[in-house]
Short mmCIF file of C-alpha atoms in Angstrom, two decimals:
data_model
loop_
_atom_site.label_atom_id
_atom_site.label_comp_id
_atom_site.label_asym_id
_atom_site.label_seq_id
_atom_site.Cartn_x
_atom_site.Cartn_y
_atom_site.Cartn_z
CA UNK A 3 150.04 -237.14 54.70
CA UNK A 4 152.94 -237.37 57.14
CA UNK A 5 155.15 -234.45 58.07
CA UNK A 6 157.46 -232.96 55.47
CA UNK A 7 160.92 -233.86 56.74
CA UNK A 8 163.66 -231.41 55.74
CA UNK A 9 167.34 -231.23 56.60
CA UNK A 10 169.11 -227.94 56.01
CA UNK A 11 172.89 -228.10 55.57
CA UNK A 12 175.09 -225.04 55.79
CA UNK A 13 178.88 -224.80 55.84
CA UNK A 14 179.40 -221.05 55.41
CA UNK A 15 178.77 -218.48 58.18
CA UNK A 16 177.11 -216.04 55.76
CA UNK A 17 174.31 -218.53 55.17
CA UNK A 18 172.66 -218.42 58.60
CA UNK A 19 170.27 -215.58 57.80
CA UNK A 20 169.14 -217.12 54.52
CA UNK A 21 168.63 -220.44 56.29
CA UNK A 22 166.43 -218.82 58.94
CA UNK A 23 164.35 -217.09 56.24
CA UNK A 24 163.94 -220.36 54.37
CA UNK A 25 162.81 -222.16 57.52
CA UNK A 26 160.35 -219.42 58.51
CA UNK A 27 158.84 -219.29 55.02
CA UNK A 28 158.60 -223.06 54.87
CA UNK A 29 156.86 -223.31 58.25
CA UNK A 30 154.42 -220.52 57.30
CA UNK A 31 153.61 -222.37 54.10
CA UNK A 32 152.97 -225.89 55.40
CA UNK A 33 152.11 -225.19 59.05
CA UNK A 34 154.30 -225.92 62.06
CA UNK A 35 152.52 -229.21 62.74
CA UNK A 36 153.42 -230.50 59.26
CA UNK A 37 157.14 -229.67 59.32
CA UNK A 38 159.97 -231.75 60.78
CA UNK A 39 163.13 -229.66 60.44
CA UNK A 40 166.77 -230.19 61.34
CA UNK A 41 169.67 -227.82 60.63
CA UNK A 42 173.20 -229.25 60.42
CA UNK A 43 176.14 -226.82 60.52
CA UNK A 44 179.65 -227.93 59.68
CA UNK A 45 182.76 -226.31 58.22
CA UNK A 46 183.12 -222.57 58.65
CA UNK A 47 179.40 -222.17 59.46
CA UNK A 48 180.20 -223.00 63.10
CA UNK A 49 182.55 -220.00 63.35
CA UNK A 50 179.41 -217.94 63.94
CA UNK A 51 179.24 -219.64 67.36
CA UNK A 52 182.47 -218.06 68.64
CA UNK A 53 182.33 -216.01 71.82
CA UNK A 54 183.96 -213.08 70.08
CA UNK A 55 181.09 -213.05 67.65
CA UNK A 56 178.64 -213.49 70.48
CA UNK A 57 180.01 -210.48 72.32
CA UNK A 58 180.07 -208.44 69.14
CA UNK A 59 176.46 -209.43 68.61
CA UNK A 60 175.51 -208.54 72.16
CA UNK A 61 176.91 -205.05 71.87
CA UNK A 62 175.11 -204.45 68.60
CA UNK A 63 178.27 -204.52 66.52
CA UNK A 64 178.78 -206.91 63.67
CA UNK A 65 182.00 -208.61 62.74
CA UNK A 66 182.77 -209.56 59.17
CA UNK A 67 184.49 -212.73 60.32
CA UNK A 68 181.29 -213.89 62.01
CA UNK A 69 178.94 -213.64 59.04
CA UNK A 70 176.25 -212.49 61.39
CA UNK A 71 176.62 -211.23 64.94
CA UNK A 72 176.11 -214.28 67.13
CA UNK A 73 174.03 -212.66 69.86
CA UNK A 74 171.35 -212.00 67.31
CA UNK A 75 171.94 -215.36 65.67
CA UNK A 76 171.38 -217.17 68.96
CA UNK A 77 168.18 -215.25 69.56
CA UNK A 78 166.73 -216.29 66.23
CA UNK A 79 167.97 -219.84 66.68
CA UNK A 80 166.43 -219.97 70.13
CA UNK A 81 163.06 -218.85 68.78
CA UNK A 82 163.15 -221.54 66.12
CA UNK A 83 164.33 -224.16 68.63
CA UNK A 84 161.28 -223.31 70.77
CA UNK A 85 159.17 -224.20 67.73
CA UNK A 86 160.75 -227.65 67.58
CA UNK A 87 163.47 -227.06 65.00
CA UNK A 88 166.64 -228.99 65.85
CA UNK A 89 170.10 -227.44 65.54
CA UNK A 90 173.10 -229.74 65.14
CA UNK A 91 176.79 -228.80 65.02
CA UNK A 92 179.73 -230.93 63.85
CA UNK A 93 182.31 -231.57 66.58
CA UNK A 94 185.19 -231.65 64.07
CA UNK A 95 184.21 -228.22 62.80
CA UNK A 96 183.96 -226.84 66.35
CA UNK A 97 187.49 -228.12 67.10
CA UNK A 98 188.83 -226.75 63.84
CA UNK A 99 187.54 -223.33 64.90
CA UNK A 100 188.78 -223.73 68.51
CA UNK A 101 185.28 -223.59 69.91
CA UNK A 102 184.40 -225.17 73.24
CA UNK A 103 181.20 -227.13 72.82
CA UNK A 104 180.35 -226.57 76.48
CA UNK A 105 179.98 -222.88 75.70
CA UNK A 106 177.23 -223.51 73.17
CA UNK A 107 173.61 -222.88 74.15
CA UNK A 108 171.63 -225.97 75.21
CA UNK A 109 169.47 -226.08 72.10
CA UNK A 110 172.49 -227.01 69.94
CA UNK A 111 173.24 -230.72 69.73
CA UNK A 112 176.83 -231.67 68.94
CA UNK A 113 177.47 -234.77 66.81
CA UNK A 114 180.83 -236.47 66.15
CA UNK A 115 180.61 -235.83 62.37
CA UNK A 116 178.12 -233.63 60.54
CA UNK A 117 178.32 -235.74 57.37
CA UNK A 118 177.21 -238.88 59.23
CA UNK A 119 174.19 -237.02 60.57
CA UNK A 120 173.28 -235.72 57.11
CA UNK A 121 173.68 -239.17 55.51
CA UNK A 122 171.57 -240.85 58.19
CA UNK A 123 168.79 -238.31 57.97
CA UNK A 124 168.57 -238.67 54.18
CA UNK A 125 168.39 -242.45 54.68
CA UNK A 126 165.45 -241.79 57.04
CA UNK A 127 163.62 -239.89 54.29
CA UNK A 128 164.60 -236.30 54.98
CA UNK A 129 164.83 -234.00 51.97
CA UNK A 130 168.25 -232.34 51.76
CA UNK A 131 168.59 -228.61 51.19
CA UNK A 132 171.94 -226.85 50.92
CA UNK A 133 171.73 -223.17 51.71
CA UNK B 27 172.91 -252.16 58.84
CA UNK B 28 174.33 -251.74 55.34
CA UNK B 29 177.02 -249.27 54.41
CA UNK B 30 176.26 -245.56 54.57
CA UNK B 31 176.32 -244.48 50.92
CA UNK B 32 177.34 -240.87 50.36
CA UNK B 33 177.90 -238.86 47.21
CA UNK B 34 179.87 -235.62 47.52
CA UNK B 35 179.29 -233.03 44.80
CA UNK B 36 181.60 -230.09 44.28
CA UNK B 37 181.67 -227.54 41.48
CA UNK B 38 184.12 -224.96 42.86
CA UNK B 39 187.90 -225.51 43.03
CA UNK B 40 188.13 -223.95 46.52
CA UNK B 41 185.99 -226.78 47.90
CA UNK B 42 188.48 -229.66 47.51
CA UNK B 43 190.12 -229.24 50.90
CA UNK B 44 186.82 -229.02 52.75
CA UNK B 45 185.58 -232.07 50.87
CA UNK B 46 188.64 -234.07 51.92
CA UNK B 47 188.17 -233.03 55.55
CA UNK B 48 184.53 -234.04 55.44
CA UNK B 49 185.39 -237.44 53.97
CA UNK B 50 188.15 -238.11 56.51
CA UNK B 51 185.95 -237.12 59.44
CA UNK B 52 183.08 -239.21 58.13
CA UNK B 53 185.27 -242.31 57.67
CA UNK B 54 186.76 -241.88 61.15
CA UNK B 55 183.27 -241.65 62.59
CA UNK B 56 181.59 -244.65 60.96
CA UNK B 57 184.60 -246.80 60.10
CA UNK B 58 186.02 -247.41 56.63
CA UNK B 59 184.13 -250.70 56.28
CA UNK B 60 180.79 -248.93 56.78
CA UNK B 61 181.30 -246.11 54.27
CA UNK B 62 180.65 -246.17 50.51
CA UNK B 63 181.83 -242.83 49.15
CA UNK B 64 181.90 -241.24 45.72
CA UNK B 65 183.05 -237.71 44.85
CA UNK B 66 181.72 -236.07 41.67
CA UNK B 67 183.46 -232.93 40.40
CA UNK B 68 181.94 -230.79 37.68
CA UNK B 69 182.00 -227.12 36.71
CA UNK B 70 185.05 -225.13 37.78
CA UNK B 71 186.02 -227.76 40.39
CA UNK B 72 187.86 -229.66 37.63
CA UNK B 73 190.14 -226.66 36.97
CA UNK B 74 192.18 -227.93 39.93
CA UNK B 75 193.24 -230.82 37.63
CA UNK B 76 195.14 -228.55 35.21
CA UNK B 77 198.80 -229.28 34.56
CA UNK B 78 199.72 -225.73 35.42
CA UNK B 79 198.22 -226.27 38.84
CA UNK B 80 199.90 -229.65 39.07
CA UNK B 81 203.30 -228.17 38.37
CA UNK B 82 202.70 -225.32 40.78
CA UNK B 83 201.76 -227.91 43.37
CA UNK B 84 204.80 -230.01 42.65
CA UNK B 85 207.16 -227.11 43.19
CA UNK B 86 205.49 -226.19 46.44
CA UNK B 87 203.93 -223.02 45.10
CA UNK B 88 200.23 -222.38 45.16
CA UNK B 89 198.23 -220.66 42.49
CA UNK B 90 195.10 -218.73 43.31
CA UNK B 91 193.47 -219.92 40.10
CA UNK B 92 193.85 -223.52 41.21
CA UNK B 93 192.12 -223.27 44.55
CA UNK B 94 194.64 -225.68 45.91
CA UNK B 95 197.95 -226.70 44.38
CA UNK B 96 197.19 -229.82 42.38
CA UNK B 97 200.28 -231.80 43.29
CA UNK B 98 199.15 -231.80 46.87
CA UNK B 99 195.54 -232.32 45.82
CA UNK B 100 196.45 -235.44 43.86
CA UNK B 101 198.40 -236.80 46.80
CA UNK B 102 195.43 -236.48 49.13
CA UNK B 103 193.07 -237.84 46.49
CA UNK B 104 195.38 -240.77 45.88
CA UNK B 105 195.42 -241.63 49.58
CA UNK B 106 191.63 -241.56 49.71
CA UNK B 107 191.37 -243.57 46.47
CA UNK B 108 193.56 -246.25 48.09
CA UNK B 109 190.93 -246.43 50.83
CA UNK B 110 188.23 -247.17 48.26
CA UNK B 111 186.80 -243.70 47.72
CA UNK B 112 185.84 -243.14 44.09
CA UNK B 113 186.64 -239.89 42.25
CA UNK B 114 184.57 -238.96 39.21
CA UNK B 115 185.03 -236.01 36.85
CA UNK B 116 182.55 -234.62 34.31
CA UNK B 117 183.83 -234.76 30.70
CA UNK B 118 181.96 -231.58 29.74
CA UNK B 119 183.66 -229.70 32.55
CA UNK B 120 187.10 -231.04 31.54
CA UNK B 121 186.52 -229.85 27.95
CA UNK B 122 185.26 -226.48 29.12
CA UNK B 123 188.54 -226.07 31.00
CA UNK B 124 190.66 -227.41 28.09
CA UNK B 125 191.83 -230.38 30.13
CA UNK B 126 192.97 -233.60 28.48
CA UNK B 127 191.35 -236.49 30.31
CA UNK B 128 194.28 -238.74 29.39
CA UNK B 129 196.49 -236.57 31.60
CA UNK B 130 194.41 -237.33 34.68
CA UNK B 131 195.69 -239.86 37.21
CA UNK B 132 194.19 -243.37 36.86
CA UNK B 133 192.11 -243.14 40.03
CA UNK B 134 189.84 -240.51 38.42
CA UNK B 135 186.94 -241.90 36.40
CA UNK B 136 185.57 -239.64 33.67
CA UNK B 137 181.82 -239.73 32.96
CA UNK B 138 179.99 -238.12 30.02
CA UNK B 139 177.93 -235.86 32.32
CA UNK B 140 178.40 -235.31 36.04
CA UNK B 141 174.68 -234.59 36.57
CA UNK B 142 173.68 -237.99 35.19
CA UNK B 143 176.08 -239.67 37.61
CA UNK B 144 174.71 -237.69 40.56
CA UNK B 145 171.09 -238.41 39.61
CA UNK B 146 171.75 -242.13 39.19
CA UNK B 147 173.57 -242.44 42.48
CA UNK B 148 170.74 -240.73 44.37
CA UNK B 149 168.30 -243.13 42.68
CA UNK B 150 170.52 -245.95 44.03
CA UNK B 151 170.12 -244.63 47.56
CA UNK B 152 173.20 -242.45 47.98
CA UNK B 153 172.83 -239.45 50.26
CA UNK B 154 173.78 -236.23 48.46
CA UNK B 155 176.11 -233.71 50.02
CA UNK B 156 177.10 -230.45 48.34
CA UNK B 157 180.35 -229.05 49.65
CA UNK C 30 163.76 -247.69 33.16
CA UNK C 31 161.68 -244.62 33.97
CA UNK C 32 162.80 -241.08 33.41
CA UNK C 33 165.66 -239.66 35.45
CA UNK C 34 163.98 -237.06 37.66
CA UNK C 35 166.21 -234.16 38.67
CA UNK C 36 165.53 -231.00 40.65
CA UNK C 37 168.05 -228.17 40.35
CA UNK C 38 168.12 -225.68 43.21
CA UNK C 39 169.85 -222.33 42.93
CA UNK C 40 169.82 -219.39 45.34
CA UNK C 41 172.55 -217.18 43.85
CA UNK C 42 172.13 -215.12 40.67
CA UNK C 43 175.62 -216.05 39.42
CA UNK C 44 174.56 -219.68 39.16
CA UNK C 45 172.10 -219.41 36.29
CA UNK C 46 174.63 -219.97 33.52
CA UNK C 47 176.16 -222.99 35.21
CA UNK C 48 172.69 -224.40 35.81
CA UNK C 49 171.82 -224.05 32.12
CA UNK C 50 175.06 -225.78 31.11
CA UNK C 51 174.39 -228.62 33.53
CA UNK C 52 170.87 -229.09 32.18
CA UNK C 53 171.98 -229.03 28.53
CA UNK C 54 174.78 -231.52 29.18
CA UNK C 55 172.46 -233.78 31.14
CA UNK C 56 169.79 -233.78 28.41
CA UNK C 57 172.41 -234.47 25.72
CA UNK C 58 173.68 -237.39 27.77
CA UNK C 59 170.44 -239.18 28.62
CA UNK C 60 168.16 -237.92 25.84
CA UNK C 61 165.31 -235.46 26.23
CA UNK C 62 162.71 -238.24 26.47
CA UNK C 63 164.49 -239.72 29.50
CA UNK C 64 164.86 -236.51 31.52
CA UNK C 65 162.29 -234.94 33.86
CA UNK C 66 163.78 -231.65 35.04
CA UNK C 67 162.62 -228.88 37.34
CA UNK C 68 164.58 -225.78 38.37
CA UNK C 69 163.68 -224.04 41.64
CA UNK C 70 165.06 -220.54 42.25
CA UNK C 71 164.85 -218.90 45.65
CA UNK C 72 166.90 -216.37 47.62
CA UNK C 73 168.97 -213.91 45.60
CA UNK C 74 168.74 -216.10 42.47
CA UNK C 75 165.42 -214.43 41.65
CA UNK C 76 167.09 -210.99 41.49
CA UNK C 77 168.08 -211.95 37.94
CA UNK C 78 164.39 -211.56 37.05
CA UNK C 79 164.32 -207.81 37.75
CA UNK C 80 163.22 -205.47 34.98
CA UNK C 81 166.40 -203.45 35.33
CA UNK C 82 168.36 -206.57 34.57
CA UNK C 83 165.98 -207.42 31.75
CA UNK C 84 166.50 -204.02 30.11
CA UNK C 85 170.24 -204.24 30.59
CA UNK C 86 170.10 -207.62 28.95
CA UNK C 87 167.98 -206.37 26.10
CA UNK C 88 170.43 -203.62 25.24
CA UNK C 89 173.34 -205.98 25.30
CA UNK C 90 174.80 -204.59 28.50
CA UNK C 91 175.41 -206.68 31.55
CA UNK C 92 174.96 -205.58 35.12
CA UNK C 93 177.04 -207.05 37.90
CA UNK C 94 174.06 -206.97 40.26
CA UNK C 95 172.13 -209.24 37.92
CA UNK C 96 174.62 -212.06 37.68
CA UNK C 97 173.65 -212.43 34.07
CA UNK C 98 171.75 -210.01 31.90
CA UNK C 99 168.13 -211.06 32.13
CA UNK C 100 167.18 -210.61 28.47
CA UNK C 101 169.66 -213.30 27.58
CA UNK C 102 168.72 -215.34 30.64
CA UNK C 103 165.06 -215.35 29.61
CA UNK C 104 165.98 -216.42 26.09
CA UNK C 105 167.91 -219.43 27.34
CA UNK C 106 165.21 -220.25 29.88
CA UNK C 107 162.55 -220.00 27.20
CA UNK C 108 164.44 -222.45 24.96
CA UNK C 109 164.72 -224.93 27.82
CA UNK C 110 161.07 -224.41 28.79
CA UNK C 111 160.10 -225.31 25.18
CA UNK C 112 161.93 -228.60 25.76
CA UNK C 113 159.76 -229.34 28.79
CA UNK C 114 161.99 -228.12 31.59
CA UNK C 115 159.97 -226.46 34.36
CA UNK C 116 161.07 -223.20 36.02
CA UNK C 117 159.78 -222.40 39.49
CA UNK C 118 160.34 -219.23 41.54
CA UNK C 119 159.72 -218.71 45.26
CA UNK C 120 157.14 -216.01 46.02
CA UNK C 121 158.89 -215.00 49.25
CA UNK C 122 162.11 -214.40 47.35
CA UNK C 123 160.31 -212.36 44.67
CA UNK C 124 158.78 -210.15 47.38
CA UNK C 125 162.10 -209.79 49.17
CA UNK C 126 163.55 -208.46 45.91
CA UNK C 127 160.51 -206.25 45.17
CA UNK C 128 159.65 -208.17 42.03
CA UNK C 129 156.12 -208.26 40.64
CA UNK C 130 155.31 -211.84 39.75
CA UNK C 131 152.92 -210.65 37.05
CA UNK C 132 155.93 -209.26 35.18
CA UNK C 133 157.54 -212.69 34.91
CA UNK C 134 157.34 -214.59 31.62
CA UNK C 135 154.60 -217.25 31.46
CA UNK C 136 156.98 -220.21 31.59
CA UNK C 137 157.91 -219.39 35.20
CA UNK C 138 155.63 -220.90 37.84
CA UNK C 139 155.48 -219.09 41.19
CA UNK C 140 155.08 -221.18 44.35
CA UNK C 141 154.34 -219.90 47.88
CA UNK C 142 157.65 -221.29 49.24
CA UNK C 143 160.56 -222.71 47.27
CA UNK C 144 161.60 -225.01 50.14
CA UNK C 145 158.20 -226.73 50.17
CA UNK C 146 158.49 -227.40 46.45
CA UNK C 147 162.01 -228.82 46.85
CA UNK C 148 160.99 -231.03 49.78
CA UNK C 149 157.93 -232.37 47.95
CA UNK C 150 159.87 -233.14 44.79
CA UNK C 151 162.50 -235.08 46.73
CA UNK C 152 159.70 -237.02 48.41
CA UNK C 153 158.44 -237.84 44.88
CA UNK C 154 161.84 -239.30 43.99
CA UNK C 155 163.59 -236.40 42.34
CA UNK C 156 167.36 -236.26 42.75
CA UNK C 157 168.46 -232.94 44.26
CA UNK C 158 171.28 -230.94 42.75
CA UNK C 159 172.50 -227.64 44.19
CA UNK C 160 174.28 -225.49 41.66
#
């Protein structure tokens, strides 16, 4: 059997934690070597990447507008990225939220349009999961 | 490469604007000639079609129960329909919200059940995107 | 034509009623003999299975934390299960909500990870619908 290919789509900042839990549980279940996982964030989900949120996260505070403090979010994302999980952000969404893509950590790939990425991955056989 | 086939599914009235943005960004990215797009609305998403919302939209007011003023919503939908994007509404959802399907603009196709339409389109190779 | 295979995914307790409506409308539209339906609940959607909710449901009360009273929820689920619709719950989600899987009614199948189930079903040709 080939790897189980899964694309997670989130467009709300509150959904990051649930997405991480889903990924961790999935990887535990099938084994890291059998999972091929990509996470695409568009819409308001990218607002969690703002520096304000990152600072709030760093100081241990949380901000309601961030969904989850970004310092912590980046840490968890970084751990998952080390395991081979790919994180993709939509450039349109970053612009809409006035976010500079050069400020994003290196493990986040920016694509011109999140929807194109999601459509292409499904055409390549990835299962789609909306969190 | 054939067209990228994408089906957008929304069941909440607040999601219309985000759906439009996603469609516009997607079309800009791949080119209108490479995109085959259908939007299926069921559940409370069809409440945005109510005449009350349409009137509110027409007069420039917005109504919280409409998600987005329908006058404006129809204008944006009409523009996208002119570009070849198909809009589909679920008859069960229209009935549930006491909406007369004969009052809908001609660019909206009504189907007996939104879920059937979504299932068939995925079987035809459409990528599914929940907004 | 073979059966239309559809997988419903829900991760919020408020979505049960809408999911049931979607299933009933779909089955009415295509005919029970042409529908192959599975429902996968993970995340907070499983909180509707708690005993507290079940008791509240049984006594006719509703609890906001349950989304829908569980007594009633189980009744509707049971009816659908009799029609051949499969209900699947994620073990991780049950644990997260301190729910004993042995307390669940027999028509609910528990899987180690809901995401694995959803990915496998899509690989088997099931259409995915997020409610």
